[in-house]
Amino acid sequence: MARIDLVPGDSEETERLFRWAPHVSGPASALSWAVYDKSRLPVRLRELMRMRIAQINQCHV
């Protein structure tokens, strides 16, 4: 759940977020593609890294 105000609506949070800043959606999509589609790391290792980073940043996992 986002901690910022989003455009009202029933669509996904990501979609509503990019309505506030449409110029960010292209670069964010490119980053996601690079991290998830072009990664050489196994999925399990990537998810473990995400969990550890969340722990370090004191985020709930």
mmCIF file with all atom_site columns, C-alpha atoms in Angstrom:
data_model
loop_
_atom_site.group_PDB
_atom_site.id
_atom_site.type_symbol
_atom_site.label_atom_id
_atom_site.label_alt_id
_atom_site.label_comp_id
_atom_site.label_asym_id
_atom_site.label_entity_id
_atom_site.label_seq_id
_atom_site.pdbx_PDB_ins_code
_atom_site.Cartn_x
_atom_site.Cartn_y
_atom_site.Cartn_z
_atom_site.occupancy
_atom_site.B_iso_or_equiv
_atom_site.pdbx_formal_charge
_atom_site.auth_seq_id
_atom_site.auth_comp_id
_atom_site.auth_asym_id
_atom_site.auth_atom_id
_atom_site.pdbx_PDB_model_num
ATOM 1  C CA . MET A 1 1  ? 0.000   0.000   0.000   1.00 0.00 ? 1  MET A CA 1
ATOM 2  C CA . ALA A 1 2  ? 1.352   3.374   -1.008  1.00 0.00 ? 2  ALA A CA 1
ATOM 3  C CA . ARG A 1 3  ? 2.119   5.970   1.634   1.00 0.00 ? 3  ARG A CA 1
ATOM 4  C CA . ILE A 1 4  ? 1.505   8.867   -0.730  1.00 0.00 ? 4  ILE A CA 1
ATOM 5  C CA . ASP A 1 5  ? -1.704  10.223  -2.142  1.00 0.00 ? 5  ASP A CA 1
ATOM 6  C CA . LEU A 1 6  ? -2.581  8.631   -5.476  1.00 0.00 ? 6  LEU A CA 1
ATOM 7  C CA . VAL A 1 7  ? -4.989  9.524   -8.226  1.00 0.00 ? 7  VAL A CA 1
ATOM 8  C CA . PRO A 1 8  ? -8.390  8.247   -7.031  1.00 0.00 ? 8  PRO A CA 1
ATOM 9  C CA . GLY A 1 9  ? -9.729  5.129   -8.716  1.00 0.00 ? 9  GLY A CA 1
ATOM 10 C CA . ASP A 1 10 ? -10.010 1.366   -8.625  1.00 0.00 ? 10 ASP A CA 1
ATOM 11 C CA . SER A 1 11 ? -7.014  0.539   -10.834 1.00 0.00 ? 11 SER A CA 1
ATOM 12 C CA . GLU A 1 12 ? -3.713  -0.864  -9.562  1.00 0.00 ? 12 GLU A CA 1
ATOM 13 C CA . GLU A 1 13 ? -1.601  1.419   -7.355  1.00 0.00 ? 13 GLU A CA 1
ATOM 14 C CA . THR A 1 14 ? 1.240   1.441   -9.872  1.00 0.00 ? 14 THR A CA 1
ATOM 15 C CA . GLU A 1 15 ? -1.022  2.645   -12.648 1.00 0.00 ? 15 GLU A CA 1
ATOM 16 C CA . ARG A 1 16 ? -2.481  5.399   -10.466 1.00 0.00 ? 16 ARG A CA 1
ATOM 17 C CA . LEU A 1 17 ? 1.011   6.436   -9.324  1.00 0.00 ? 17 LEU A CA 1
ATOM 18 C CA . PHE A 1 18 ? 2.220   6.865   -12.902 1.00 0.00 ? 18 PHE A CA 1
ATOM 19 C CA . ARG A 1 19 ? -0.753  9.102   -13.626 1.00 0.00 ? 19 ARG A CA 1
ATOM 20 C CA . TRP A 1 20 ? 0.831   11.630  -11.232 1.00 0.00 ? 20 TRP A CA 1
ATOM 21 C CA . ALA A 1 21 ? 4.206   11.374  -12.980 1.00 0.00 ? 21 ALA A CA 1
ATOM 22 C CA . PRO A 1 22 ? 3.788   9.886   -16.464 1.00 0.00 ? 22 PRO A CA 1
ATOM 23 C CA . HIS A 1 23 ? 7.364   10.845  -17.418 1.00 0.00 ? 23 HIS A CA 1
ATOM 24 C CA . VAL A 1 24 ? 8.602   8.280   -14.875 1.00 0.00 ? 24 VAL A CA 1
ATOM 25 C CA . SER A 1 25 ? 6.707   5.275   -16.234 1.00 0.00 ? 25 SER A CA 1
ATOM 26 C CA . GLY A 1 26 ? 9.062   4.661   -19.200 1.00 0.00 ? 26 GLY A CA 1
ATOM 27 C CA . PRO A 1 27 ? 12.306  4.659   -17.185 1.00 0.00 ? 27 PRO A CA 1
ATOM 28 C CA . ALA A 1 28 ? 10.675  2.631   -14.380 1.00 0.00 ? 28 ALA A CA 1
ATOM 29 C CA . SER A 1 29 ? 9.489   0.068   -16.900 1.00 0.00 ? 29 SER A CA 1
ATOM 30 C CA . ALA A 1 30 ? 12.976  -0.131  -18.422 1.00 0.00 ? 30 ALA A CA 1
ATOM 31 C CA . LEU A 1 31 ? 14.499  -0.684  -14.979 1.00 0.00 ? 31 LEU A CA 1
ATOM 32 C CA . SER A 1 32 ? 12.002  -3.415  -14.170 1.00 0.00 ? 32 SER A CA 1
ATOM 33 C CA . TRP A 1 33 ? 12.696  -5.103  -17.508 1.00 0.00 ? 33 TRP A CA 1
ATOM 34 C CA . ALA A 1 34 ? 16.453  -4.993  -16.876 1.00 0.00 ? 34 ALA A CA 1
ATOM 35 C CA . VAL A 1 35 ? 16.171  -6.344  -13.340 1.00 0.00 ? 35 VAL A CA 1
ATOM 36 C CA . TYR A 1 36 ? 13.605  -9.083  -13.931 1.00 0.00 ? 36 TYR A CA 1
ATOM 37 C CA . ASP A 1 37 ? 13.893  -10.103 -17.572 1.00 0.00 ? 37 ASP A CA 1
ATOM 38 C CA . LYS A 1 38 ? 17.620  -9.677  -18.147 1.00 0.00 ? 38 LYS A CA 1
ATOM 39 C CA . SER A 1 39 ? 18.955  -10.772 -14.770 1.00 0.00 ? 39 SER A CA 1
ATOM 40 C CA . ARG A 1 40 ? 21.528  -13.542 -14.621 1.00 0.00 ? 40 ARG A CA 1
ATOM 41 C CA . LEU A 1 41 ? 20.626  -14.299 -11.013 1.00 0.00 ? 41 LEU A CA 1
ATOM 42 C CA . PRO A 1 42 ? 18.238  -17.117 -10.146 1.00 0.00 ? 42 PRO A CA 1
ATOM 43 C CA . VAL A 1 43 ? 14.788  -15.947 -9.041  1.00 0.00 ? 43 VAL A CA 1
ATOM 44 C CA . ARG A 1 44 ? 15.173  -17.387 -5.536  1.00 0.00 ? 44 ARG A CA 1
ATOM 45 C CA . LEU A 1 45 ? 18.438  -15.536 -4.965  1.00 0.00 ? 45 LEU A CA 1
ATOM 46 C CA . ARG A 1 46 ? 16.926  -12.273 -6.231  1.00 0.00 ? 46 ARG A CA 1
ATOM 47 C CA . GLU A 1 47 ? 13.987  -12.629 -3.859  1.00 0.00 ? 47 GLU A CA 1
ATOM 48 C CA . LEU A 1 48 ? 16.312  -13.441 -0.964  1.00 0.00 ? 48 LEU A CA 1
ATOM 49 C CA . MET A 1 49 ? 18.271  -10.273 -1.734  1.00 0.00 ? 49 MET A CA 1
ATOM 50 C CA . ARG A 1 50 ? 15.051  -8.233  -1.817  1.00 0.00 ? 50 ARG A CA 1
ATOM 51 C CA . MET A 1 51 ? 14.026  -9.637  1.569   1.00 0.00 ? 51 MET A CA 1
ATOM 52 C CA . ARG A 1 52 ? 17.439  -8.864  3.081   1.00 0.00 ? 52 ARG A CA 1
ATOM 53 C CA . ILE A 1 53 ? 17.394  -5.309  1.739   1.00 0.00 ? 53 ILE A CA 1
ATOM 54 C CA . ALA A 1 54 ? 13.913  -4.850  3.217   1.00 0.00 ? 54 ALA A CA 1
ATOM 55 C CA . GLN A 1 55 ? 15.179  -6.111  6.583   1.00 0.00 ? 55 GLN A CA 1
ATOM 56 C CA . ILE A 1 56 ? 18.139  -3.743  6.498   1.00 0.00 ? 56 ILE A CA 1
ATOM 57 C CA . ASN A 1 57 ? 15.763  -0.862  5.707   1.00 0.00 ? 57 ASN A CA 1
ATOM 58 C CA . GLN A 1 58 ? 13.448  -2.003  8.523   1.00 0.00 ? 58 GLN A CA 1
ATOM 59 C CA . CYS A 1 59 ? 10.570  -2.732  6.138   1.00 0.00 ? 59 CYS A CA 1
ATOM 60 C CA . HIS A 1 60 ? 7.987   -5.387  6.898   1.00 0.00 ? 60 HIS A CA 1
ATOM 61 C CA . VAL A 1 61 ? 8.531   -8.501  4.813   1.00 0.00 ? 61 VAL A CA 1
#
